[in-house]
Amino acid sequence: MGRERATLADVARRAGLSKTAASMVLNGREGTRLSAEAHQRVFAAAEELGYRPNVAARSLRTRKTATIAFVSDIVATTRFAGGLIRGALDAARERDHALLITETQGDPTFERYAIEAILDRQVDGVVYAAMATRRLAVPPAILGGPVVLLNATSPEPLPCVLPDDEGAGAAAAEALLASGHRDRIALIGRNLEKEQDPEVSLAADARLRGIRATLAAAGVSLLEESFCPEWLPEHGHNAMRELLEHPTRPTAVICMNDRLAFGAYQALGEAGLTIPDDLSVISFDDDPIAAWLRPGLSTAALPHEQMGRRAVEVLLDGGDAATSFVPMPMRRRGSVAAPAD
Amino acid sequence: MGRERATLADVARRAGLSKTAASMVLNGREGTRLSAEAHQRVFAAAEELGYRPNVAARSLRTRKTATIAFVSDIVATTRFAGGLIRGALDAARERDHALLITETQGDPTFERYAIEAILDRQVDGVVYAAMATRRLAVPPAILGGPVVLLNATSPEPLPCVLPDDEGAGAAAAEALLASGHRDRIALIGRNLEKEQDPEVSLAADARLRGIRATLAAAGVSLLEESFCPEWLPEHGHNAMRELLEHPTRPTAVICMNDRLAFGAYQALGEAGLTIPDDLSVISFDDDPIAAWLRPGLSTAALPHEQMGRRAVEVLLDGGDAATSFVPMPMRRRGSVAAPAD
DNA sequence: ACTCGTCGCTAAACTGATTTAGCAGAGCAT
DNA sequence: ATGCTCTGCTAAATCAGTTTAGCGACGAGT
């Protein structure tokens, strides 16, 4: 890669000045006493030669690489990684930083390898991301520099960026209440493992809290809560079918994520019921499928791009070591309407 | 990041040898005349000090960074990016390389910026990826070093990695023929722009060729071909509805991708028809949704992970400058059966 | 006339590796 | 004794920047 690039020495020579002078001018050093004319000459020379500093040489001396690492557990198996990466990439670019990506796949060997790779390259900071919102243990080796947790928390007091799942839970409940649903709202996707083990999920518990608090404030309680072993379409499908056998049919269901909601749609279709006329559905994530369903699924969107961006902002601009909650905007589509009766 | 790391000088001192000796031993240089005992001492010292070479210092001298760039047009908006990146990441790790990610978003300014960022960091090679299989123009600036095109071709004679869309087309047609479908096979997703402009898509034309050739070889021609302005669910939905109004209803449809197929499923559901009893559906991509549909959608999978891996292999292991076609495995699920009549 | 301070700039050290050129000593032949 | 080769190793240059220490000229103050 790369070829005959002009060096700082070339620039200095052409400007008729020393490397020192050229370096100081180009780095915009304050307090230097170089003349305005010297500045001009250096800038002109750099421009003419198309000078770009050699990052390796610079970071050898300064120990700064203008590169940050994005370490995640799993990037491939989730559609969400793209948004996190994109947001991080944008924010990094705005701050003239590059992004080095590694993946641990949850494997300690890979993790060790990933850590070594980024320490060897002396990155200026690390975004440590989880693909499912959860608590995790940060390898101590990277604690020597700035670290921001993305979509995760940890026992260490590190800055975190999380989606506001509780707010989203409240918003979902609020949307149903606002449409007139009261005592016949069901919930699909209870899962004790997700709710009780923060290392598995933080989202489940937070969403549930938001939903319950909002309903409780309106004096409403859930008609029924369906437990699901996983949050996959088939589990939503089963849960919905069981719900339909119940003597009082719900007027609305809240699904803990869009995949469950998709399963619910399938079950409703098979039962010959129409959304939202017979039953409203609301959900979380804004998976691409939410927009493809007929009618479109109303859902609180995981703001992945915002989150990725936020993580890099916190990392590079410093700021509070606290947790940032990024709001989950409600995407209103056609799946929620007033109850029929 | 990082702290008091041992340097090569530390290792040499502890081994009672010169930096030169230590460097040569650790790099496994052939033809050196250092004693077996000297080797031992250096290895021991490096081990004891937990020595790791400083990548910046090394690449300053060698112009090698053990880092490759993954440049893509769009990573976030497609679910497929993850697979490409994951494959590339795995192959890079196996070869002790790190991956620097940039995104151009199809914007020339961003592209220029991305190129500068990677040239400044002296990456050892570039994987230039497109998220939709297509032809593109590679910025000349990166042609100074090794480049592999991923999911793309270009006018320059560069190695490319592409999915075998033509083979997949043949496989899809073959699967329907094997189930007994003959003269009532319809196609959803014709799109002249995609088929005729390689800068938009290479997949459309290749899939079509594969389908036609295979059907022709069996003496079969398509019952009907539906054109779609885009390959989104709503277009598949419309196309399927029109197809159902046709006097002779098809026994099978080939959809040009899974999103179209999803739309077709929706239309069939609304029409009260059952897959695969009333009609078989087969498709391309293996979008996650294919596995979630009821019945599961048979589809030729885009082998993203394999492709990402292949690109890095070609880049780092050298090899042929030719085009690699990566096979698209057929995922057989429940959407194909023998025709009813 | 001498000191002092400021201005405008530079030489040289330094970062941590790789690589080139070459040195000291041993063994052997002449 | 001299020259030669081979062995085992090292000093120093080099990569391209940043940073420290300081130099010469000039003007002002005493």
XYZ file of C-alpha atoms (C1' of nucleotides) in Angstrom:
742
model
C 0.000 0.000 0.000
C 1.075 3.561 -0.492
C 4.203 4.779 -2.218
C 6.442 7.770 -2.546
C 4.680 9.895 -0.011
C 6.156 13.234 0.910
C 7.646 13.297 4.396
C 7.816 16.090 6.867
C 11.443 16.599 5.883
C 10.329 17.203 2.295
C 7.843 19.797 3.417
C 10.406 21.518 5.615
C 12.953 21.592 2.832
C 10.520 23.082 0.352
C 9.426 25.681 2.874
C 13.056 26.502 3.621
C 12.588 25.689 7.291
C 13.485 22.965 9.756
C 11.482 19.833 10.454
C 10.814 21.275 13.870
C 9.229 24.368 12.405
C 7.165 22.371 9.939
C 5.978 20.008 12.625
C 4.946 22.821 14.905
C 3.112 24.713 12.225
C 1.236 21.688 10.977
C 0.237 20.695 14.467
C -0.974 24.206 15.163
C 1.150 24.466 18.258
C 0.310 27.428 20.452
C 2.983 29.583 21.975
C 5.451 29.000 19.189
C 7.016 32.154 17.811
C 7.123 31.222 14.177
C 6.278 34.103 11.861
C 3.067 34.332 9.920
C 5.142 34.036 6.799
C 6.703 30.801 7.987
C 3.232 29.451 8.586
C 2.251 30.353 5.066
C 5.269 28.699 3.558
C 4.757 25.473 5.481
C 1.096 25.241 4.635
C 1.825 25.940 1.004
C 4.577 23.350 0.844
C 2.433 20.725 2.544
C -0.394 21.459 0.174
C 1.798 21.304 -2.916
C 3.383 18.033 -1.913
C 0.112 16.518 -0.806
C 1.757 15.840 2.516
C 0.103 13.427 4.896
C 1.800 12.498 8.134
C 2.886 8.949 8.681
C 0.694 7.656 11.455
C 3.135 4.966 12.523
C 5.994 7.405 12.986
C 3.813 9.817 14.852
C 2.349 7.279 17.189
C 5.748 5.836 17.902
C 6.574 9.103 19.578
C 3.217 10.228 20.900
C 1.640 6.891 21.742
C -1.525 8.081 20.096
C -2.836 6.316 17.030
C -6.049 8.149 16.196
C -7.576 4.692 16.144
C -10.101 3.170 18.456
C -11.095 -0.428 18.866
C -14.616 -1.751 18.595
C -14.673 -5.033 20.459
C -17.863 -6.999 20.424
C -18.985 -10.413 21.412
C -20.853 -11.235 18.232
C -21.226 -9.153 15.131
C -22.434 -11.556 12.524
C -25.409 -13.260 13.998
C -27.341 -10.140 14.693
C -28.778 -7.607 12.324
C -28.195 -4.971 14.934
C -24.441 -4.866 14.767
C -24.548 -2.852 11.577
C -26.265 0.067 13.233
C -23.903 0.127 16.186
C -20.899 0.001 13.911
C -22.262 2.612 11.568
C -22.933 5.066 14.383
C -19.492 4.454 15.853
C -17.910 4.857 12.440
C -19.628 8.172 11.823
C -18.666 9.622 15.169
C -15.111 8.356 14.790
C -14.787 9.897 11.365
C -16.002 13.238 12.627
C -13.193 13.124 15.155
C -10.576 11.924 12.675
C -10.294 8.510 14.153
C -10.328 5.109 12.520
C -12.084 2.029 13.823
C -10.423 -1.302 14.382
C -12.905 -4.135 14.708
C -12.542 -7.359 16.598
C -14.892 -10.033 17.706
C -14.594 -12.341 20.668
C -17.471 -14.678 19.856
C -17.746 -15.096 23.589
C -14.673 -17.318 23.472
C -11.946 -16.545 26.048
C -9.189 -17.526 23.634
C -10.483 -15.220 20.952
C -10.989 -12.531 23.512
C -7.403 -12.768 24.668
C -6.288 -12.636 21.094
C -8.474 -9.619 20.353
C -7.149 -7.772 23.375
C -3.570 -8.431 22.399
C -4.228 -7.304 18.870
C -5.577 -3.974 20.003
C -2.992 -3.408 22.722
C -0.225 -4.137 20.226
C -1.690 -1.497 17.973
C -1.909 0.956 20.840
C -5.448 2.076 20.200
C -6.517 5.246 21.951
C -9.614 3.715 23.454
C -11.991 0.802 23.358
C -15.702 0.509 22.739
C -16.678 -2.771 24.289
C -19.990 -3.814 22.829
C -22.472 -6.563 23.507
C -25.044 -7.497 20.939
C -27.726 -8.238 23.497
C -28.123 -5.631 26.213
C -26.524 -7.237 29.248
C -23.969 -7.076 32.011
C -20.511 -8.442 31.313
C -17.004 -8.639 32.691
C -14.444 -6.408 31.029
C -11.011 -7.975 30.622
C -8.670 -6.102 32.965
C -5.990 -5.726 30.306
C -7.864 -2.982 28.522
C -8.573 -0.976 31.646
C -5.265 0.815 31.176
C -6.978 3.177 28.748
C -10.385 4.688 28.158
C -13.196 2.178 27.772
C -16.876 2.705 27.065
C -19.407 -0.081 27.296
C -21.918 -0.211 24.515
C -25.218 -1.961 25.066
C -23.769 -3.355 28.266
C -22.887 -2.628 31.858
C -20.172 -4.093 34.032
C -19.186 -4.289 37.687
C -16.419 -1.749 37.005
C -17.438 1.908 37.150
C -17.169 2.523 33.427
C -19.295 4.775 31.256
C -22.081 2.823 29.566
C -24.415 3.456 26.692
C -27.726 1.645 26.924
C -31.081 1.849 25.202
C -33.845 3.233 27.369
C -35.788 -0.001 27.560
C -37.774 1.084 30.579
C -38.919 4.213 28.804
C -39.814 2.109 25.794
C -41.859 -0.217 27.970
C -43.698 2.788 29.343
C -44.246 4.176 25.843
C -45.657 0.890 24.572
C -48.086 0.650 27.470
C -48.943 4.315 27.066
C -49.712 3.855 23.379
C -52.202 1.110 24.146
C -53.826 3.079 26.951
C -54.099 6.094 24.691
C -55.936 4.006 22.120
C -58.432 3.002 24.767
C -57.196 -0.431 25.761
C -57.667 -1.137 29.448
C -58.185 -4.460 31.138
C -57.631 -6.791 28.260
C -53.977 -6.221 27.482
C -51.817 -9.340 27.337
C -48.073 -9.689 27.360
C -46.043 -12.147 25.293
C -42.459 -12.952 26.117
C -42.051 -13.262 29.872
C -38.789 -15.071 30.484
C -37.398 -15.470 33.953
C -33.879 -16.191 32.836
C -33.704 -12.986 30.826
C -35.417 -10.974 33.530
C -33.408 -12.219 36.463
C -29.923 -12.701 35.075
C -28.366 -9.396 34.058
C -25.623 -11.314 32.285
C -28.259 -12.648 29.927
C -30.344 -9.545 29.414
C -31.008 -6.168 30.905
C -33.729 -5.385 28.404
C -36.318 -7.892 29.564
C -36.526 -6.623 33.090
C -36.383 -2.951 32.094
C -39.148 -3.268 29.508
C -41.298 -5.134 31.956
C -40.768 -2.488 34.636
C -41.770 0.257 32.232
C -44.881 -1.582 31.126
C -46.011 -2.450 34.628
C -45.375 0.953 36.096
C -47.332 2.700 33.378
C -50.254 0.332 33.492
C -50.294 0.475 37.269
C -50.378 4.258 37.182
C -53.526 3.969 35.069
C -54.991 1.449 37.449
C -54.716 -1.330 34.894
C -53.139 -4.736 35.262
C -52.193 -7.245 32.624
C -54.849 -9.710 31.577
C -52.341 -12.456 30.990
C -48.603 -12.974 30.746
C -47.235 -15.630 28.416
C -43.856 -17.089 29.138
C -41.555 -17.928 26.230
C -38.385 -20.015 26.364
C -36.820 -17.760 23.707
C -37.880 -14.641 21.884
C -38.288 -16.272 18.478
C -41.260 -16.250 16.103
C -42.296 -19.789 16.925
C -42.589 -18.909 20.596
C -44.695 -15.877 19.780
C -46.823 -18.101 17.599
C -47.416 -20.622 20.353
C -48.072 -17.956 22.934
C -50.608 -16.230 20.733
C -52.432 -19.458 20.031
C -52.735 -20.182 23.695
C -53.912 -16.670 24.339
C -56.686 -17.103 21.792
C -57.990 -20.150 23.624
C -58.454 -18.069 26.732
C -62.107 -17.316 27.620
C -61.628 -13.556 27.429
C -59.706 -12.654 24.345
C -57.314 -9.742 24.781
C -57.873 -6.531 22.827
C -54.141 -5.904 22.609
C -50.862 -7.678 23.114
C -47.455 -6.308 23.955
C -44.690 -8.517 22.581
C -41.262 -8.299 24.122
C -39.683 -8.080 20.690
C -40.572 -8.005 17.011
C -39.784 -11.618 16.350
C -42.339 -12.673 18.922
C -44.748 -10.209 17.353
C -44.142 -11.790 13.983
C -45.085 -15.147 15.431
C -48.193 -13.570 16.920
C -49.130 -12.163 13.516
C -48.823 -15.626 12.023
C -51.071 -17.150 14.677
C -53.643 -14.398 14.252
C -53.619 -14.863 10.490
C -54.198 -18.576 10.899
C -57.064 -17.865 13.295
C -58.636 -15.581 10.741
C -58.298 -12.537 12.963
C -57.409 -9.097 11.656
C -54.882 -6.680 13.089
C -55.658 -4.097 14.410
C -59.440 -4.517 14.159
C -59.678 -7.668 16.218
C -56.520 -7.127 18.201
C -53.753 -4.550 18.493
C -50.078 -5.524 18.619
C -47.158 -3.461 19.837
C -43.596 -4.467 20.301
C -39.897 -3.581 20.693
C -36.763 -3.432 18.510
C -37.862 -2.202 15.085
C -36.435 -5.191 13.325
C -36.630 -4.652 9.542
C -39.479 -7.114 9.512
C -41.675 -4.706 11.491
C -42.026 -2.484 8.430
C -42.684 -5.439 6.147
C -45.558 -6.912 8.072
C -49.120 -6.203 7.022
C -50.198 -4.056 8.730
C -46.893 -2.500 9.724
C -45.923 -3.288 13.299
C -45.804 -0.450 15.823
C -42.637 -0.894 17.804
C -40.147 0.972 19.982
C -36.964 1.116 17.955
C -33.583 0.132 19.300
C -31.556 3.218 18.393
C -28.439 1.338 17.386
C -26.911 4.021 15.281
C -27.395 6.638 17.987
C -25.936 4.278 20.526
C -22.827 3.543 18.493
C -22.345 7.224 17.937
C -22.857 8.032 21.593
C -20.296 5.480 22.697
C -17.593 7.024 20.565
C -18.565 10.517 21.647
C -18.248 9.561 25.299
C -14.975 7.781 24.594
C -13.292 10.588 22.709
C -14.922 13.696 24.083
C -14.638 12.441 27.601
C -17.609 13.664 29.549
C -19.531 11.943 32.253
C -18.512 8.501 33.383
C -22.189 7.825 33.951
C -24.632 5.724 32.025
C -26.237 7.269 28.950
C -29.709 6.037 28.181
C -30.557 6.530 24.542
C -34.279 6.956 23.915
C -36.070 4.305 21.900
C -38.355 6.130 19.481
C -41.804 4.653 18.921
C -42.420 3.759 15.295
C -46.145 4.107 14.873
C -47.463 1.846 12.160
C -50.795 0.218 11.591
C -50.901 -2.461 14.252
C -52.531 -0.438 17.013
C -56.126 0.835 16.997
C -58.976 1.323 19.424
C -60.480 -1.906 20.761
C -63.575 -3.081 18.892
C -65.799 -3.424 21.902
C -4.034 2.364 26.317
C -1.204 0.135 27.358
C 1.608 0.953 29.767
C 5.061 -0.128 30.793
C 5.517 -2.672 28.068
C 8.869 -4.375 27.740
C 10.800 -3.335 24.643
C 13.114 -5.324 22.492
C 16.025 -3.630 24.240
C 14.758 -4.979 27.548
C 14.605 -8.468 26.150
C 18.079 -8.191 24.678
C 19.520 -6.889 27.919
C 17.982 -9.683 29.932
C 19.222 -12.258 27.457
C 22.689 -10.704 27.551
C 22.634 -10.114 23.800
C 22.226 -7.254 21.368
C 18.940 -5.901 20.044
C 19.981 -7.238 16.686
C 20.293 -10.757 18.015
C 17.009 -10.552 19.865
C 15.234 -9.207 16.818
C 16.572 -11.917 14.592
C 15.716 -14.704 16.970
C 12.191 -13.471 17.597
C 11.562 -13.058 13.902
C 12.832 -16.550 13.240
C 15.283 -15.314 10.688
C 16.860 -18.049 8.610
C 20.550 -18.073 7.827
C 21.541 -16.317 10.999
C 24.385 -17.912 12.889
C 23.128 -17.369 16.387
C 23.728 -20.312 18.712
C 20.966 -22.545 19.954
C 21.734 -21.259 23.398
C 21.254 -17.658 22.313
C 17.867 -18.636 20.915
C 16.922 -20.146 24.220
C 17.947 -17.096 26.182
C 16.027 -14.715 23.942
C 12.868 -16.771 24.008
C 13.092 -17.119 27.752
C 13.639 -13.405 28.266
C 10.763 -12.487 25.965
C 8.519 -14.894 27.767
C 9.475 -13.673 31.203
C 8.972 -10.040 30.300
C 5.767 -10.709 28.448
C 7.339 -8.997 25.491
C 5.104 -7.877 22.627
C 6.580 -5.935 19.764
C 5.459 -2.381 19.220
C 3.538 -2.461 15.969
C 4.062 1.219 15.246
C 7.818 0.959 15.557
C 7.929 -2.144 13.462
C 5.786 -0.800 10.691
C 7.730 2.415 10.602
C 10.668 0.374 9.450
C 9.016 -2.407 7.500
C 6.014 -0.644 6.053
C 3.906 -3.547 7.121
C 1.162 -3.113 9.669
C -0.436 -6.539 9.901
C -3.662 -4.654 9.365
C -6.036 -4.730 6.446
C -8.817 -2.372 5.574
C -12.393 -3.391 4.962
C -13.944 -0.634 2.898
C -17.591 -0.925 2.077
C -20.253 1.262 0.617
C -22.898 0.590 3.234
C -22.662 -1.535 6.306
C -25.582 -0.527 8.425
C -28.571 -0.769 6.193
C -28.089 -4.374 5.281
C -28.254 -7.410 7.454
C -25.672 -9.009 5.241
C -22.721 -6.906 6.260
C -22.329 -8.828 9.480
C -21.584 -12.067 7.696
C -19.057 -10.523 5.364
C -17.285 -8.829 8.239
C -17.345 -11.906 10.383
C -15.800 -14.061 7.701
C -13.152 -11.449 6.988
C -12.445 -11.095 10.688
C -11.978 -14.822 11.150
C -9.634 -15.190 8.218
C -7.684 -12.110 9.273
C -7.275 -13.410 12.782
C -6.008 -16.735 11.541
C -3.319 -14.811 9.695
C -2.524 -12.508 12.605
C -3.984 -9.467 10.980
C -6.361 -6.859 12.313
C -9.257 -5.301 10.444
C -9.794 -1.592 10.026
C -13.321 -0.751 8.957
C -14.504 2.213 6.952
C -17.666 3.058 5.154
C -18.131 5.327 2.176
C -21.920 5.464 2.162
C -21.573 5.911 -1.555
C -20.497 9.496 -0.926
C -17.344 10.647 -2.768
C -16.291 12.881 0.124
C -16.551 10.061 2.605
C -14.817 7.790 0.184
C -11.896 10.146 -0.152
C -11.743 10.431 3.576
C -11.842 6.674 4.027
C -9.062 6.172 1.525
C -6.872 8.736 3.215
C -7.507 7.189 6.584
C -6.340 3.798 5.411
C -3.402 5.072 3.393
C -2.229 7.102 6.378
C -2.293 3.959 8.428
C -0.422 2.037 5.767
C -2.665 -0.982 5.692
C -1.248 -4.047 3.997
C -4.227 -4.504 1.731
C -7.811 -3.572 1.084
C -11.008 -5.560 0.856
C -13.342 -3.362 -1.112
C -16.856 -4.564 -0.507
C -20.243 -3.743 -1.916
C -23.371 -4.677 -0.058
C -25.323 -5.457 -3.201
C -23.509 -7.606 -5.744
C -22.512 -5.156 -8.443
C -19.820 -3.585 -10.563
C -18.090 -0.511 -9.201
C -15.175 1.802 -9.782
C -12.250 1.365 -7.441
C -10.565 4.616 -6.386
C -7.133 4.644 -8.018
C -5.422 5.730 -4.805
C -5.669 2.276 -3.282
C -4.367 0.474 -6.333
C -0.831 0.921 -5.009
C -1.311 -2.154 -2.858
C -3.212 -5.409 -2.946
C -6.964 -5.069 -3.372
C -9.680 -7.699 -3.455
C -13.220 -6.919 -4.453
C -15.875 -8.482 -2.318
C -19.340 -8.956 -3.720
C -18.317 -6.753 -6.618
C -16.416 -6.564 -9.863
C -14.674 -3.632 -11.475
C -13.197 -2.636 -14.816
C -9.702 -3.119 -13.368
C -8.327 -6.658 -13.453
C -8.599 -7.257 -9.731
C -9.410 -10.463 -7.911
C -13.101 -10.651 -7.044
C -15.184 -12.738 -4.718
C -18.769 -13.208 -5.812
C -21.653 -15.463 -4.857
C -22.516 -18.032 -7.489
C -25.875 -16.543 -8.346
C -26.118 -18.345 -11.645
C -25.550 -21.673 -9.947
C -28.170 -20.732 -7.392
C -30.639 -19.894 -10.141
C -30.012 -23.279 -11.658
C -30.403 -24.974 -8.285
C -33.717 -23.246 -7.610
C -35.112 -24.273 -10.989
C -33.714 -27.747 -10.510
C -35.408 -28.092 -7.138
C -38.796 -27.280 -8.640
C -38.287 -29.611 -11.588
C -37.230 -32.370 -9.226
C -40.476 -31.944 -7.281
C -42.431 -32.394 -10.489
C -43.237 -28.820 -11.439
C -43.174 -28.255 -15.191
C -45.141 -25.746 -17.199
C -46.742 -23.737 -14.449
C -43.710 -22.141 -12.825
C -43.895 -18.370 -12.436
C -41.167 -15.899 -11.635
C -41.487 -12.877 -9.355
C -38.972 -10.072 -9.415
C -37.981 -9.323 -12.976
C -36.375 -5.897 -12.985
C -34.747 -4.506 -16.069
C -32.680 -1.955 -14.254
C -31.130 -4.582 -12.041
C -30.689 -7.015 -14.893
C -29.170 -4.619 -17.360
C -27.066 -2.292 -15.267
C -24.155 -4.130 -13.694
C -23.523 -1.113 -11.502
C -26.897 -1.742 -9.893
C -26.823 -5.501 -9.644
C -25.019 -8.512 -10.981
C -27.230 -10.919 -9.114
C -30.459 -10.322 -10.999
C -29.079 -11.223 -14.379
C -27.062 -14.164 -13.122
C -29.963 -15.713 -11.232
C -32.184 -15.289 -14.253
C -29.642 -16.930 -16.536
C -29.344 -19.894 -14.211
C -33.085 -20.308 -13.978
C -33.704 -20.024 -17.720
C -30.886 -22.306 -18.742
C -31.997 -25.032 -16.394
C -35.648 -24.817 -17.339
C -34.749 -24.712 -21.034
C -32.602 -27.802 -20.668
C -35.712 -29.570 -19.348
C -37.797 -28.199 -22.174
C -39.783 -25.980 -19.823
C -40.455 -22.278 -20.086
C -41.783 -19.890 -17.483
C -45.540 -19.535 -17.249
C -45.313 -15.878 -16.313
C -42.728 -13.317 -15.277
C -43.745 -10.535 -12.900
C -41.810 -7.328 -12.961
C -41.154 -5.523 -9.699
C -39.860 -1.983 -9.250
C -37.932 -3.076 -6.178
C -37.339 -6.350 -4.397
C -39.354 -5.503 -1.309
C -42.186 -7.442 0.351
C -44.894 -5.124 -0.937
C -43.784 -5.747 -4.506
C -43.821 -9.468 -3.985
C -47.268 -9.088 -2.481
C -48.602 -7.177 -5.486
C -46.991 -9.534 -7.952
C -48.441 -12.572 -6.255
C -51.915 -11.082 -6.202
C -51.757 -10.415 -9.900
C -50.482 -13.888 -10.523
C -53.455 -15.344 -8.699
C -55.836 -13.516 -11.007
C -54.259 -15.243 -13.952
C -56.501 -17.917 -15.583
C -53.983 -20.703 -15.014
C -52.656 -20.505 -11.513
C -48.963 -21.437 -11.197
C -47.981 -24.509 -9.198
C -44.755 -22.853 -8.112
C -43.117 -19.441 -7.991
C -39.484 -18.522 -7.948
C -38.917 -15.228 -6.160
C -35.761 -13.287 -6.864
C -35.181 -12.794 -3.161
C -36.626 -13.634 0.216
C -38.289 -10.308 0.771
C -40.329 -10.769 -2.374
C -41.105 -14.267 -1.220
C -42.310 -12.896 2.097
C -44.694 -10.619 0.213
C -45.856 -13.597 -1.810
C -46.518 -15.539 1.400
C -48.641 -12.657 2.661
C -50.696 -12.557 -0.535
C -51.182 -16.306 -0.510
C -52.282 -16.181 3.118
C -54.805 -13.495 2.329
C -56.086 -15.566 -0.571
C -56.576 -18.525 1.712
C -54.026 -20.634 -0.133
C -51.612 -22.970 1.577
C -47.900 -23.348 0.935
C -46.727 -25.784 -0.334
C -49.961 -27.682 -0.972
C -51.518 -25.111 -3.258
C -48.301 -23.569 -4.446
C -44.573 -24.011 -3.907
C -42.250 -21.070 -3.279
C -38.486 -20.948 -3.656
C -36.182 -18.026 -3.389
C -32.704 -16.546 -2.861
C -30.640 -15.010 -0.027
C -31.564 -16.881 3.142
C -32.577 -13.755 4.939
C -33.258 -14.591 8.612
C -36.928 -14.273 7.833
C -36.800 -17.346 5.603
C -36.456 -19.562 8.638
C -39.205 -17.728 10.515
C -41.882 -18.079 7.886
C -44.488 -20.822 8.154
C -43.695 -23.061 6.403
C -39.987 -22.319 6.295
C -38.892 -20.848 2.977
C -36.571 -22.885 0.770
C -33.915 -20.531 -0.475
C -30.407 -20.434 -1.895
C -28.270 -18.836 0.802
C -25.907 -15.968 0.179
C -22.727 -17.349 1.739
C -21.617 -14.086 3.277
C -19.326 -15.506 5.859
C -17.574 -17.689 3.323
C -17.242 -14.757 0.998
C -15.718 -12.482 3.594
C -13.307 -15.218 4.519
C -12.407 -15.916 0.927
C -11.671 -12.260 0.230
C -9.132 -12.080 3.016
C -7.603 -15.390 2.000
C -7.106 -14.167 -1.545
C -5.766 -10.859 -0.270
C -3.212 -12.272 2.139
C -2.359 -15.645 0.673
C -2.117 -14.181 -2.778
C -3.266 -16.778 -5.216
C -5.158 -16.324 -8.415
C -6.155 -12.850 -9.546
C -9.264 -14.430 -10.972
C -12.833 -14.311 -9.787
C -13.863 -16.711 -7.048
C -17.456 -17.809 -7.140
C -18.642 -18.969 -3.770
C -21.426 -21.550 -3.962
C -24.837 -20.599 -2.607
C -26.081 -23.578 -0.621
C -29.763 -24.430 -0.960
C -31.574 -24.359 2.356
C -34.380 -26.826 1.959
C -37.329 -25.962 4.151
C -41.022 -26.649 3.817
C -42.071 -24.354 0.992
C -41.544 -26.755 -1.909
C -43.619 -29.879 -2.594
C -45.005 -31.733 -5.562
C -47.782 -29.914 -7.427
C -51.287 -30.885 -6.388
C -52.585 -31.673 -9.847
C 29.500 49.108 26.885
C 27.170 45.535 29.003
C 23.479 42.812 30.367
C 18.997 41.059 29.664
C 14.948 39.524 27.357
C 12.478 38.456 23.382
C 12.026 36.845 18.799
C 12.409 33.414 15.284
C 14.182 29.518 14.471
C 17.084 24.896 14.516
C 20.119 20.794 16.010
C 19.764 16.821 18.073
C 17.611 13.491 20.992
C 13.994 10.317 21.151
C 10.270 6.740 20.132
C 11.131 0.949 19.223
C 11.706 -1.742 16.055
C 14.579 -3.837 11.478
C 18.540 -4.205 8.730
C 23.166 -3.384 6.920
C 27.777 -3.623 7.421
C 31.359 -5.398 9.776
C 34.295 -6.990 13.870
C 36.795 -10.341 16.875
C 38.308 -14.806 17.355
C 39.001 -19.607 15.988
C 40.554 -22.981 12.753
C 42.977 -24.188 8.761
C 46.136 -23.975 4.869
C 50.246 -22.104 2.956
C 53.932 -16.045 10.429
C 50.471 -14.872 7.212
C 46.318 -14.983 4.912
C 41.786 -16.911 4.501
C 37.306 -18.451 5.788
C 33.863 -19.329 8.943
C 31.358 -18.559 13.263
C 28.801 -15.826 16.422
C 27.645 -11.728 17.356
C 27.082 -6.265 17.557
C 27.291 -1.085 16.380
C 25.025 2.016 13.979
C 21.910 3.556 10.474
C 17.245 3.868 9.383
C 12.138 4.596 9.294
C 9.212 9.636 9.977
C 7.716 11.974 13.025
C 7.681 14.966 18.032
C 9.954 17.364 21.557
C 13.655 19.415 24.291
C 17.141 22.490 24.741
C 19.252 26.255 23.094
C 21.449 29.545 19.635
C 22.161 34.025 17.238
C 20.356 38.536 16.352
C 18.212 42.495 17.879
C 16.306 46.111 20.875
C 15.869 48.117 25.347
C 17.481 49.472 29.771
C 21.216 51.081 32.818
